[in-house]
Amino acid sequence: MEVLKGLFTLMLVLVMFYLFSSKAYKGEKAMTGLAGAAVATFLVEAIYKYILGDAVGIAFAAEIGKAAGSVAGIICAILVMLKMDVEFDVAAATGAVLFGFGILPGFVAGYLLAIVYDKLKSKLNDTLKLIAILLLFVPLARFIAVLVNPVVTMALEEIGVTIVNATTMSPIFMGFVLGGIITVISTSPLSSMALTAMLSLKGIPMGIGCIACVGGAFANGMMFLKIGIKDKSKLISLMLEPLTQADLVTKNSGPLYTASFIGGGLAGIIAVLFKIKVDAPGTASSIPGFFTPFAFNDPIVVSKTLLFAIIAGILGGIISTYAYGFIKELKLKNSFQATSKNT
């Protein structure tokens, strides 16, 4: 029952995530800002505080990581507003008052005030803009964050806990499903970093996300070669960050998403088997996913996990490319038979 609840919750979140990104006012731009904030704060915190600070013992590095993690709300509000075409001085002043808040309240405040600014900017000259910043945006940003912080954070963290419980009850199944879904999202125009940051995903589910994205990158690379795109720079770009090749991903979404799901799913199982835990939300992408697990797990165990995850990703790529080739050949055969009959 707990597994079904976790699976249903995950599907519901994905639908809402997709609808917001594709249908909400400048939703995709806002999500891009959220993903950027996750990298700028959570990834820096993971590397400097947990790896170089806690594991290696460099006190100055720990201070850097702690500082980065403490300004997640500020950075998120600023980046979301900038991505939504708000002028930098308005975004900076709005974000500055959100010290002490996490990434989710920062996201909500930045998004709502970006909409307000978009409606008002045509009516504001330089003087009025300054007055609006001081008297409207600054207090409103803090008020919104205070208002939504307990509700939004609690709701999304509860969803995250449900997914964690489901993973605990049926680790192999959830490892495959969660790993596959997160990797597909990382390949799509949506953002796996934004999703996992919003859910405050931690522990084994976040570990699955990180490792799955690494394995899925190799599955994607193999599918790219099968499709016939052999440009090395494009191939490397796709594996490191699929959004850099968004046009090619969109044109070949079917085969690439299949490769992502199978390769990421198999790599997710590897993460479960090695009990990889990650307590840095928002780091589910190939590059952050490669480095972040070292901050929370034994380095030797992580190295073994990454090796087997890459092998699993390649295996997923082989399965996917074989299936793609078989289906393509079948379509050509049916097309040829239909043409012969017409002749």
Short mmCIF file of C-alpha atoms in Angstrom, two decimals:
data_model
loop_
_atom_site.label_atom_id
_atom_site.label_comp_id
_atom_site.label_asym_id
_atom_site.label_seq_id
_atom_site.Cartn_x
_atom_site.Cartn_y
_atom_site.Cartn_z
CA MET A 1 0.00 0.00 0.00
CA GLU A 2 2.84 2.38 0.91
CA VAL A 3 4.49 1.69 -2.46
CA LEU A 4 1.29 2.47 -4.38
CA LYS A 5 0.83 5.63 -2.32
CA GLY A 6 4.40 6.69 -3.10
CA LEU A 7 4.00 5.92 -6.80
CA PHE A 8 0.68 7.78 -7.01
CA THR A 9 2.17 10.76 -5.16
CA LEU A 10 5.15 10.83 -7.53
CA MET A 11 2.90 10.72 -10.60
CA LEU A 12 0.70 13.49 -9.19
CA VAL A 13 3.71 15.70 -8.52
CA LEU A 14 5.04 15.08 -12.04
CA VAL A 15 1.72 16.09 -13.60
CA MET A 16 1.60 19.27 -11.50
CA PHE A 17 5.25 19.96 -12.27
CA TYR A 18 4.62 19.55 -16.01
CA LEU A 19 1.48 21.70 -15.95
CA PHE A 20 3.25 24.49 -14.10
CA SER A 21 6.27 24.41 -16.40
CA SER A 22 4.24 24.32 -19.61
CA LYS A 23 1.00 26.14 -18.77
CA ALA A 24 1.69 28.61 -15.94
CA TYR A 25 2.70 32.17 -16.76
CA LYS A 26 6.43 31.98 -17.62
CA GLY A 27 6.50 28.69 -15.74
CA GLU A 28 9.40 27.22 -17.69
CA LYS A 29 11.54 30.31 -17.07
CA ALA A 30 10.70 30.20 -13.36
CA MET A 31 11.70 26.54 -13.16
CA THR A 32 14.98 27.32 -14.90
CA GLY A 33 15.68 29.88 -12.19
CA LEU A 34 14.86 27.34 -9.48
CA ALA A 35 17.21 24.77 -11.03
CA GLY A 36 19.98 27.35 -11.28
CA ALA A 37 19.51 28.29 -7.63
CA ALA A 38 19.73 24.62 -6.60
CA VAL A 39 23.09 24.28 -8.35
CA ALA A 40 24.41 27.63 -7.07
CA THR A 41 23.59 26.79 -3.45
CA PHE A 42 23.00 23.08 -2.79
CA LEU A 43 25.77 21.82 -5.09
CA VAL A 44 28.29 24.32 -3.70
CA GLU A 45 27.21 23.39 -0.18
CA ALA A 46 27.58 19.67 -0.90
CA ILE A 47 31.06 19.96 -2.39
CA TYR A 48 32.55 22.54 -0.02
CA LYS A 49 30.81 21.81 3.27
CA TYR A 50 30.26 18.06 3.16
CA ILE A 51 33.17 16.87 0.99
CA LEU A 52 36.01 19.38 1.51
CA GLY A 53 34.81 20.52 4.93
CA ASP A 54 33.43 17.53 6.82
CA ALA A 55 35.19 14.69 4.96
CA VAL A 56 38.58 16.28 4.19
CA GLY A 57 38.63 18.61 7.19
CA ILE A 58 39.21 22.01 5.55
CA ALA A 59 37.51 24.52 7.85
CA PHE A 60 37.51 27.37 5.31
CA ALA A 61 35.82 25.16 2.72
CA ALA A 62 33.14 24.26 5.27
CA GLU A 63 32.47 27.98 5.81
CA ILE A 64 32.07 28.49 2.05
CA GLY A 65 29.59 25.62 1.80
CA LYS A 66 27.61 26.74 4.83
CA ALA A 67 27.40 30.28 3.45
CA ALA A 68 26.15 29.04 0.07
CA GLY A 69 23.49 26.84 1.63
CA SER A 70 22.21 29.62 3.88
CA VAL A 71 21.26 31.93 0.98
CA ALA A 72 19.19 29.47 -1.08
CA GLY A 73 16.00 31.53 -0.71
CA ILE A 74 17.72 34.78 -1.67
CA ILE A 75 19.44 33.32 -4.74
CA CYS A 76 16.28 31.52 -5.86
CA ALA A 77 14.11 34.65 -5.71
CA ILE A 78 16.70 36.68 -7.62
CA LEU A 79 17.29 34.07 -10.34
CA VAL A 80 13.58 33.36 -10.81
CA MET A 81 12.85 37.07 -11.22
CA LEU A 82 15.77 37.58 -13.60
CA LYS A 83 14.69 34.62 -15.72
CA MET A 84 11.19 36.13 -15.83
CA ASP A 85 12.66 39.34 -17.28
CA VAL A 86 12.55 41.47 -14.13
CA GLU A 87 15.25 44.17 -13.99
CA PHE A 88 18.26 43.20 -11.90
CA ASP A 89 17.94 45.98 -9.28
CA VAL A 90 14.31 45.01 -8.55
CA ALA A 91 15.24 41.32 -8.35
CA ALA A 92 18.24 41.97 -6.09
CA ALA A 93 16.31 44.18 -3.66
CA THR A 94 13.45 41.66 -3.51
CA GLY A 95 15.74 38.71 -2.89
CA ALA A 96 17.90 40.49 -0.31
CA VAL A 97 15.11 40.57 2.29
CA LEU A 98 14.60 36.80 2.16
CA PHE A 99 17.60 35.94 4.30
CA GLY A 100 16.78 33.02 6.57
CA PHE A 101 14.25 31.42 4.21
CA GLY A 102 14.73 28.26 2.18
CA ILE A 103 14.59 27.77 -1.56
CA LEU A 104 10.83 27.13 -1.77
CA PRO A 105 9.60 30.33 -0.07
CA GLY A 106 12.17 32.19 -2.18
CA PHE A 107 10.75 30.59 -5.32
CA VAL A 108 7.14 31.48 -4.47
CA ALA A 109 7.99 35.07 -3.50
CA GLY A 110 10.15 35.61 -6.57
CA TYR A 111 7.58 34.12 -8.95
CA LEU A 112 4.58 36.05 -7.61
CA LEU A 113 6.40 39.38 -7.47
CA ALA A 114 7.79 38.86 -10.98
CA ILE A 115 4.19 38.64 -12.20
CA VAL A 116 3.28 41.80 -10.26
CA TYR A 117 6.27 43.65 -11.71
CA ASP A 118 5.41 42.54 -15.24
CA LYS A 119 1.97 44.12 -14.87
CA LEU A 120 3.33 47.39 -13.39
CA LYS A 121 6.59 48.02 -15.27
CA SER A 122 4.99 49.93 -18.17
CA LYS A 123 3.59 52.43 -15.66
CA LEU A 124 6.82 52.97 -13.70
CA ASN A 125 9.50 55.54 -14.51
CA ASP A 126 12.85 55.46 -12.66
CA THR A 127 11.57 57.41 -9.66
CA LEU A 128 8.36 55.43 -9.33
CA LYS A 129 10.31 52.19 -9.75
CA LEU A 130 12.51 53.04 -6.77
CA ILE A 131 9.46 53.88 -4.67
CA ALA A 132 7.77 50.64 -5.77
CA ILE A 133 10.85 48.63 -4.78
CA LEU A 134 11.10 50.20 -1.33
CA LEU A 135 7.42 50.36 -0.44
CA LEU A 136 5.92 47.41 -2.32
CA PHE A 137 8.33 44.67 -3.41
CA VAL A 138 10.62 44.60 -0.37
CA PRO A 139 7.90 44.20 2.32
CA LEU A 140 5.75 41.99 0.08
CA ALA A 141 8.62 39.57 -0.54
CA ARG A 142 9.15 39.05 3.17
CA PHE A 143 5.42 38.83 3.85
CA ILE A 144 4.88 36.19 1.13
CA ALA A 145 7.82 34.13 2.41
CA VAL A 146 6.52 34.24 6.00
CA LEU A 147 3.05 33.28 4.81
CA VAL A 148 3.94 30.36 2.53
CA ASN A 149 6.95 28.98 4.39
CA PRO A 150 5.14 26.61 6.79
CA VAL A 151 2.46 25.53 4.31
CA VAL A 152 4.51 24.96 1.14
CA THR A 153 7.54 23.53 2.89
CA MET A 154 5.47 21.13 5.01
CA ALA A 155 3.34 19.95 2.07
CA LEU A 156 6.26 19.26 -0.27
CA GLU A 157 8.38 17.70 2.46
CA GLU A 158 5.45 15.40 3.28
CA ILE A 159 5.41 14.30 -0.36
CA GLY A 160 9.15 13.71 -0.13
CA VAL A 161 8.66 11.60 3.02
CA THR A 162 6.00 9.52 1.24
CA ILE A 163 8.45 8.77 -1.58
CA VAL A 164 11.16 7.91 0.97
CA ASN A 165 8.80 5.49 2.76
CA ALA A 166 7.81 3.84 -0.53
CA THR A 167 11.49 3.42 -1.41
CA THR A 168 12.13 1.80 1.97
CA MET A 169 9.22 -0.64 1.52
CA SER A 170 10.14 -1.69 -2.03
CA PRO A 171 13.65 -0.43 -2.79
CA ILE A 172 14.37 -2.27 -6.05
CA PHE A 173 11.05 -1.38 -7.68
CA MET A 174 11.16 2.26 -6.57
CA GLY A 175 14.85 2.43 -7.50
CA PHE A 176 13.99 1.52 -11.08
CA VAL A 177 10.86 3.69 -11.34
CA LEU A 178 12.26 6.73 -9.52
CA GLY A 179 15.61 6.47 -11.31
CA GLY A 180 13.93 6.16 -14.69
CA ILE A 181 11.49 9.03 -14.15
CA ILE A 182 14.08 11.47 -12.76
CA THR A 183 16.44 10.70 -15.66
CA VAL A 184 13.68 11.27 -18.22
CA ILE A 185 12.91 14.62 -16.58
CA SER A 186 16.61 15.56 -16.66
CA THR A 187 16.62 14.84 -20.41
CA SER A 188 13.38 16.70 -21.08
CA PRO A 189 12.88 20.50 -21.13
CA LEU A 190 11.75 20.14 -17.51
CA SER A 191 14.34 20.13 -14.73
CA SER A 192 15.13 17.20 -12.46
CA MET A 193 17.15 19.55 -10.26
CA ALA A 194 14.13 21.83 -9.82
CA LEU A 195 11.84 18.87 -9.08
CA THR A 196 14.08 17.32 -6.43
CA ALA A 197 14.72 20.75 -4.90
CA MET A 198 10.98 21.45 -4.65
CA LEU A 199 10.37 18.09 -2.97
CA SER A 200 13.33 18.59 -0.60
CA LEU A 201 14.22 15.02 -1.57
CA LYS A 202 16.92 13.51 0.64
CA GLY A 203 18.37 10.16 1.63
CA ILE A 204 18.20 7.13 -0.65
CA PRO A 205 15.63 8.65 -3.10
CA MET A 206 17.98 11.59 -3.72
CA GLY A 207 20.87 9.14 -4.03
CA ILE A 208 18.85 7.25 -6.65
CA GLY A 209 18.28 10.50 -8.54
CA CYS A 210 21.97 11.41 -8.58
CA ILE A 211 23.29 8.00 -9.61
CA ALA A 212 20.46 7.45 -12.13
CA CYS A 213 21.32 10.68 -13.96
CA VAL A 214 24.93 9.55 -14.30
CA GLY A 215 23.95 6.14 -15.72
CA GLY A 216 21.23 7.66 -17.89
CA ALA A 217 23.77 10.01 -19.48
CA PHE A 218 25.60 7.04 -21.00
CA ALA A 219 22.34 5.47 -22.20
CA ASN A 220 21.49 8.77 -23.90
CA GLY A 221 24.92 8.90 -25.49
CA MET A 222 24.50 5.45 -27.01
CA MET A 223 21.06 6.32 -28.34
CA PHE A 224 22.42 9.52 -29.86
CA LEU A 225 25.01 7.47 -31.75
CA LYS A 226 22.32 5.00 -32.89
CA ILE A 227 20.18 7.84 -34.23
CA GLY A 228 23.14 8.89 -36.36
CA ILE A 229 24.39 12.01 -34.59
CA LYS A 230 28.13 11.47 -34.27
CA ASP A 231 29.30 15.03 -33.59
CA LYS A 232 31.54 14.59 -30.52
CA SER A 233 30.87 18.04 -29.07
CA LYS A 234 27.10 17.56 -29.32
CA LEU A 235 27.39 14.05 -27.89
CA ILE A 236 29.37 15.24 -24.86
CA SER A 237 27.03 18.20 -24.36
CA LEU A 238 24.01 15.88 -24.37
CA MET A 239 25.57 13.57 -21.81
CA LEU A 240 26.66 16.39 -19.50
CA GLU A 241 23.56 18.59 -19.84
CA PRO A 242 20.75 17.50 -22.22
CA LEU A 243 19.17 20.97 -22.26
CA THR A 244 22.16 22.27 -24.25
CA GLN A 245 20.88 20.12 -27.14
CA ALA A 246 17.18 20.78 -26.57
CA ASP A 247 16.38 20.95 -30.30
CA LEU A 248 17.87 17.50 -30.96
CA VAL A 249 16.23 16.05 -27.85
CA THR A 250 12.83 17.36 -28.96
CA LYS A 251 13.22 15.92 -32.47
CA ASN A 252 14.22 12.50 -31.10
CA SER A 253 12.29 12.53 -27.83
CA GLY A 254 10.79 9.02 -28.13
CA PRO A 255 14.03 7.02 -28.42
CA LEU A 256 15.95 9.30 -26.06
CA TYR A 257 13.32 9.19 -23.31
CA THR A 258 13.19 5.40 -23.65
CA ALA A 259 16.96 5.19 -23.24
CA SER A 260 16.81 7.61 -20.30
CA PHE A 261 14.15 5.59 -18.51
CA ILE A 262 15.78 2.19 -18.96
CA GLY A 263 19.36 3.36 -18.34
CA GLY A 264 18.37 5.59 -15.43
CA GLY A 265 16.14 2.89 -13.96
CA LEU A 266 18.90 0.28 -13.99
CA ALA A 267 21.36 2.78 -12.50
CA GLY A 268 18.75 3.60 -9.84
CA ILE A 269 18.71 -0.06 -8.81
CA ILE A 270 22.51 0.09 -8.45
CA ALA A 271 22.13 3.10 -6.13
CA VAL A 272 19.69 1.13 -3.97
CA LEU A 273 21.91 -1.94 -3.82
CA PHE A 274 24.87 0.15 -2.63
CA LYS A 275 22.62 2.15 -0.24
CA ILE A 276 23.71 5.53 -1.59
CA LYS A 277 22.28 8.43 0.41
CA VAL A 278 22.39 12.10 -0.56
CA ASP A 279 21.14 14.89 1.71
CA ALA A 280 21.57 17.72 -0.81
CA PRO A 281 18.24 18.27 -2.62
CA GLY A 282 18.27 19.59 -6.16
CA THR A 283 21.46 17.86 -7.35
CA ALA A 284 19.84 15.32 -9.69
CA SER A 285 21.74 15.88 -12.92
CA SER A 286 24.72 14.15 -14.50
CA ILE A 287 27.49 16.49 -13.26
CA PRO A 288 26.14 17.25 -9.75
CA GLY A 289 24.98 13.63 -9.52
CA PHE A 290 28.52 12.42 -10.10
CA PHE A 291 30.17 14.52 -7.38
CA THR A 292 27.53 15.02 -4.67
CA PRO A 293 27.32 11.38 -3.40
CA PHE A 294 30.96 11.61 -2.30
CA ALA A 295 29.86 14.13 0.34
CA PHE A 296 27.55 11.70 2.14
CA ASN A 297 28.94 8.21 1.54
CA ASP A 298 32.18 6.26 1.70
CA PRO A 299 34.27 7.35 -1.35
CA ILE A 300 35.19 3.77 -2.24
CA VAL A 301 31.53 2.70 -2.16
CA VAL A 302 30.56 5.70 -4.31
CA SER A 303 33.33 4.92 -6.82
CA LYS A 304 32.09 1.32 -7.14
CA THR A 305 28.50 2.54 -7.44
CA LEU A 306 29.36 5.00 -10.21
CA LEU A 307 31.28 2.32 -12.11
CA PHE A 308 28.38 -0.14 -11.96
CA ALA A 309 25.89 2.66 -12.70
CA ILE A 310 27.80 3.55 -15.86
CA ILE A 311 27.80 -0.14 -16.86
CA ALA A 312 24.05 -0.27 -16.12
CA GLY A 313 23.52 2.86 -18.20
CA ILE A 314 25.45 1.36 -21.11
CA LEU A 315 23.40 -1.84 -20.77
CA GLY A 316 20.24 0.26 -20.80
CA GLY A 317 21.56 2.01 -23.89
CA ILE A 318 22.19 -1.34 -25.62
CA ILE A 319 18.66 -2.54 -24.81
CA SER A 320 17.14 0.76 -25.96
CA THR A 321 19.12 0.99 -29.19
CA TYR A 322 18.30 -2.63 -30.03
CA ALA A 323 14.59 -1.97 -29.43
CA TYR A 324 14.80 1.25 -31.48
CA GLY A 325 16.50 -0.56 -34.36
CA PHE A 326 13.98 -3.41 -34.25
CA ILE A 327 10.97 -1.05 -34.28
CA LYS A 328 12.49 1.05 -37.06
CA GLU A 329 13.16 -2.07 -39.14
CA LEU A 330 9.61 -3.31 -38.50
CA LYS A 331 8.14 0.02 -39.63
CA LEU A 332 10.23 -0.02 -42.80
CA LYS A 333 9.15 -3.60 -43.49
CA ASN A 334 5.45 -2.75 -43.02
CA SER A 335 5.84 0.36 -45.16
CA PHE A 336 7.50 -1.68 -47.92
CA GLN A 337 4.75 -4.32 -47.80
CA ALA A 338 2.05 -1.64 -47.98
CA THR A 339 3.78 -0.03 -50.97
CA SER A 340 4.08 -3.41 -52.71
CA LYS A 341 0.36 -4.11 -52.25
CA ASN A 342 -0.59 -0.71 -53.65
CA THR A 343 1.64 -1.34 -56.64
#
